[in-house]
XYZ file of C-alpha atoms in Angstrom:
321
model
C -103.536 220.381 224.840
C -100.148 220.923 226.516
C -96.775 219.259 226.905
C -97.834 216.251 228.994
C -100.459 215.424 226.383
C -98.348 216.001 223.271
C -95.029 214.470 224.290
C -93.804 212.589 227.338
C -90.042 212.701 227.777
C -87.913 210.269 229.818
C -86.390 211.745 232.967
C -82.815 211.214 231.746
C -81.525 212.180 228.330
C -78.229 212.352 226.460
C -77.097 215.662 224.974
C -75.161 214.733 221.852
C -72.879 217.765 221.467
C -69.868 215.616 222.375
C -70.396 213.254 219.457
C -70.186 216.380 217.318
C -66.560 216.670 218.505
C -67.195 219.259 221.197
C -63.880 220.150 222.891
C -62.083 217.105 221.481
C -62.317 214.942 218.368
C -63.906 211.501 218.495
C -63.649 208.884 215.781
C -66.880 207.448 214.416
C -66.237 204.274 216.402
C -65.634 206.228 219.633
C -68.830 208.228 219.120
C -70.778 205.023 218.450
C -69.414 203.511 221.667
C -70.630 206.542 223.639
C -74.106 206.304 222.131
C -74.190 202.554 222.663
C -73.281 203.027 226.340
C -76.120 205.534 226.668
C -78.605 203.109 225.118
C -77.413 200.123 227.137
C -77.721 202.261 230.294
C -81.398 202.745 229.530
C -81.271 206.275 228.120
C -84.085 206.782 225.622
C -84.064 210.569 225.095
C -81.495 212.060 222.702
C -80.905 215.731 221.960
C -78.843 217.167 219.132
C -78.614 220.281 216.935
C -77.226 221.403 213.572
C -74.878 223.672 215.564
C -73.144 220.680 217.156
C -70.163 219.941 214.972
C -71.706 221.605 211.931
C -74.088 218.684 211.490
C -71.720 215.912 212.618
C -73.699 215.254 215.807
C -76.936 214.813 213.869
C -75.304 212.475 211.346
C -73.666 210.279 213.979
C -76.692 210.204 216.254
C -79.001 209.468 213.357
C -76.844 206.606 212.102
C -76.928 205.065 215.571
C -80.641 205.538 216.186
C -81.524 204.096 212.802
C -80.497 200.739 214.304
C -83.088 201.094 217.108
C -86.882 200.728 217.066
C -88.273 204.204 216.361
C -90.995 204.020 218.995
C -88.502 203.263 221.774
C -86.802 206.675 221.959
C -87.523 210.406 221.926
C -85.483 212.589 219.560
C -85.042 216.350 219.742
C -83.087 218.735 217.566
C -83.000 222.479 217.034
C -83.659 225.190 214.476
C -82.564 228.783 213.935
C -79.129 228.221 212.421
C -78.911 226.858 208.887
C -75.696 225.238 207.673
C -74.361 226.666 204.431
C -71.027 226.399 202.546
C -68.290 228.553 204.054
C -66.678 230.596 201.284
C -63.732 231.377 203.550
C -62.841 227.762 204.288
C -59.106 227.185 203.890
C -58.755 223.846 205.644
C -59.253 225.102 209.185
C -61.337 223.782 212.073
C -64.426 225.132 213.848
C -62.521 225.507 217.123
C -63.771 229.084 217.538
C -67.066 227.381 218.422
C -65.289 224.598 220.386
C -65.959 221.918 217.765
C -63.081 219.950 216.266
C -64.524 219.611 212.774
C -63.596 221.199 209.439
C -65.126 224.657 209.072
C -66.226 224.011 205.498
C -69.742 225.003 206.547
C -70.950 228.126 208.328
C -73.962 228.809 210.525
C -76.498 231.237 209.069
C -79.240 232.632 211.309
C -82.704 232.316 209.818
C -85.856 232.800 211.907
C -88.226 233.032 208.950
C -90.965 230.458 208.445
C -89.135 229.233 205.348
C -85.877 229.010 207.277
C -87.418 227.033 210.127
C -89.034 224.610 207.696
C -85.762 224.206 205.788
C -83.930 223.540 209.045
C -86.284 220.681 209.910
C -86.009 219.166 206.425
C -82.217 219.387 206.471
C -82.013 217.893 209.966
C -84.155 214.976 208.822
C -81.779 214.406 205.944
C -78.686 214.458 208.165
C -80.330 212.248 210.786
C -81.775 209.843 208.264
C -84.855 209.804 210.501
C -88.172 211.200 209.370
C -89.842 211.796 212.727
C -88.486 214.534 214.959
C -90.347 214.490 218.245
C -89.256 217.808 219.700
C -87.976 220.928 217.945
C -86.325 223.744 219.895
C -85.435 227.212 218.679
C -81.729 227.386 219.513
C -80.312 230.403 221.416
C -82.771 232.935 219.944
C -81.434 235.799 222.065
C -78.045 235.491 220.347
C -79.664 236.616 217.112
C -82.925 238.506 217.597
C -85.346 237.563 220.369
C -88.098 239.865 219.102
C -87.899 238.263 215.671
C -87.969 234.857 217.301
C -91.169 235.680 219.156
C -92.791 237.278 216.114
C -91.799 234.817 213.383
C -89.813 231.727 214.388
C -91.998 230.444 217.205
C -95.277 230.885 215.261
C -93.628 229.019 212.365
C -92.730 226.194 214.728
C -96.274 226.115 216.100
C -97.486 225.786 212.514
C -95.154 222.835 211.902
C -96.551 221.201 215.015
C -100.116 221.830 213.846
C -99.252 220.162 210.527
C -97.837 217.147 212.339
C -94.304 217.779 211.071
C -93.041 217.694 214.677
C -94.775 216.560 217.840
C -93.685 219.316 220.243
C -91.888 222.667 220.150
C -89.929 224.894 222.488
C -86.744 226.911 222.833
C -83.314 226.160 224.243
C -81.308 228.918 225.883
C -78.850 229.834 228.619
C -80.665 233.138 229.260
C -83.541 233.078 231.742
C -85.129 236.267 230.415
C -85.334 234.846 226.896
C -86.797 231.590 228.150
C -89.446 233.302 230.250
C -90.389 235.695 227.430
C -90.840 232.814 225.006
C -92.916 230.770 227.434
C -95.262 233.705 228.021
C -95.643 234.663 224.362
C -95.983 231.317 222.576
C -97.715 227.970 223.038
C -94.638 225.919 223.873
C -94.459 222.350 225.097
C -90.974 222.162 226.579
C -88.074 224.537 227.086
C -84.446 223.530 227.501
C -82.955 225.518 230.375
C -79.180 225.337 229.957
C -77.155 226.027 233.090
C -79.751 228.282 234.694
C -81.351 225.722 237.007
C -78.622 223.631 238.577
C -77.505 222.518 242.003
C -74.993 225.377 241.998
C -77.256 228.211 240.860
C -80.932 228.645 240.062
C -81.650 232.018 238.430
C -84.434 230.374 236.405
C -86.383 229.856 239.639
C -87.260 233.555 239.652
C -88.865 233.774 236.223
C -88.746 230.647 234.063
C -90.231 228.194 236.554
C -93.176 230.479 237.458
C -93.883 231.114 233.761
C -93.779 227.375 233.037
C -96.044 226.633 235.974
C -98.617 229.175 234.758
C -98.604 227.831 231.203
C -98.093 224.133 231.990
C -94.873 224.170 229.969
C -92.356 221.468 230.793
C -88.662 222.043 231.427
C -85.707 220.006 230.232
C -82.695 220.908 232.370
C -79.344 220.863 230.554
C -75.760 221.848 231.386
C -76.544 220.683 234.910
C -72.866 220.147 235.779
C -72.097 223.862 235.250
C -69.249 223.370 232.757
C -68.048 220.335 234.709
C -67.822 221.969 238.142
C -70.369 219.513 239.562
C -69.131 216.491 237.628
C -66.802 215.189 240.331
C -66.989 214.803 244.095
C -64.073 217.170 244.663
C -64.513 220.401 242.704
C -61.404 222.184 241.445
C -60.835 225.867 242.099
C -59.449 226.349 238.599
C -62.493 224.754 237.005
C -64.052 226.441 233.999
C -67.243 228.405 234.559
C -69.231 229.453 231.512
C -66.563 231.249 229.451
C -64.217 232.369 232.197
C -63.062 231.825 235.757
C -65.300 230.832 238.632
C -66.214 233.821 240.859
C -65.214 233.551 244.519
C -68.840 233.688 245.667
C -69.798 230.683 243.551
C -66.678 228.799 244.614
C -67.601 229.206 248.272
C -71.120 228.054 247.470
C -69.804 225.051 245.570
C -67.503 224.016 248.424
C -70.375 224.107 250.919
C -72.670 222.117 248.628
C -69.963 219.491 248.212
C -69.506 219.319 251.988
C -73.214 218.750 252.598
C -73.334 216.048 249.922
C -70.358 214.337 251.563
C -72.105 214.518 254.946
C -74.973 212.520 253.445
C -72.683 210.132 251.517
C -74.216 211.354 248.260
C -71.906 211.831 245.254
C -71.949 215.458 244.153
C -72.691 214.545 240.499
C -75.662 212.414 241.603
C -77.117 215.363 243.489
C -76.460 217.575 240.455
C -78.375 215.220 238.159
C -81.312 214.747 240.483
C -81.696 218.277 241.871
C -83.581 219.819 238.909
C -86.122 216.991 239.011
C -87.196 218.084 242.488
C -89.184 220.861 240.760
C -92.475 219.596 239.295
C -91.984 221.735 236.191
C -88.800 219.830 235.278
C -89.622 216.751 233.224
C -86.140 215.669 232.245
C -82.424 216.198 232.781
C -80.113 215.958 229.774
C -76.430 215.190 230.356
C -73.523 215.011 227.930
C -70.401 212.882 227.938
C -67.611 211.908 225.569
C -66.661 208.565 227.129
C -68.803 205.453 227.613
C -67.922 205.249 231.300
C -69.382 208.721 231.841
C -72.736 207.680 230.423
C -72.844 204.510 232.491
C -71.957 206.454 235.635
C -74.522 209.195 234.964
C -77.292 206.635 234.530
C -76.310 205.066 237.860
C -76.285 208.480 239.539
C -79.731 209.234 238.118
C -81.092 206.064 239.740
C -79.345 206.516 243.092
C -81.620 206.955 246.101
C -80.979 210.355 247.666
C -82.298 211.118 251.161
C -84.776 213.988 251.458
C -82.614 215.347 254.268
C -79.977 216.377 251.725
C -82.368 218.719 249.946
C -83.666 219.976 253.286
C -80.152 220.820 254.478
C -79.259 222.575 251.248
C -82.476 224.579 251.395
C -81.912 225.482 255.058
C -78.657 227.165 254.067
C -80.299 228.877 251.055
C -78.117 226.915 248.662
C -81.059 225.735 246.575
C -84.341 227.388 245.665
C -87.428 225.695 247.048
């Protein structure tokens, strides 16, 4: 049995880091309005993590989803980082991790079987929802990839075998880690963050072939490349990963935007729909901290895009085919 048999995921999902106060604080009412806009726009796949706002994202998302029929949505969260009291808390914020929340908790790596099981139980408690459909191991390469392959992923497979979760995978921004995990464990879905986007597709060299061989599905995330693809007119001073945008990628971005304009296709619409051109990609997860963004993204996801756009981009080697 593989991913299509264990868990079907909608083609558009909402990544709930923003309701964990990523980059800017939201009130509970503002976060609820964002989630409500996602639901009303037809989004039925929601992704969160303990890392997001030190549990705030899970609590807010869970409170919202508790008001919805459980069989109408797919819920994913992550394991690998446990939340524990921060002995050094002096009233500060978790802005070192880009979250505007009190840093009264700290993240503690734990890839042991006991740690993975505790993570799931604690996420259930924060969410207030018993059934977690999809569990990812979060950023394993940032701690110890070998330990992840040897201990964490087998522990997650065991949880799946026990029926504690429906499907398992990993989420990462590093193609090598994703490919290694796909080839060494029986995973259902992997979240590829920023490595298979309209702007750049390093995952096409290793992750996609590995997923094709193993019938592992892909959920594409961070598809706007830190916001570079989120508007029709990219900005040269836009943030890229954790620094400035290299000249080579800027030139590539400008040309992609020009081709989209030639076809009267909004750049963000092409960014949302590009990953889904690959059969291995089952879903695209987008974020957003304002209701209008969620409404717009859902419209972009449904927009009809001419095949000629992809053909032109491929002809200039701007996308992998």
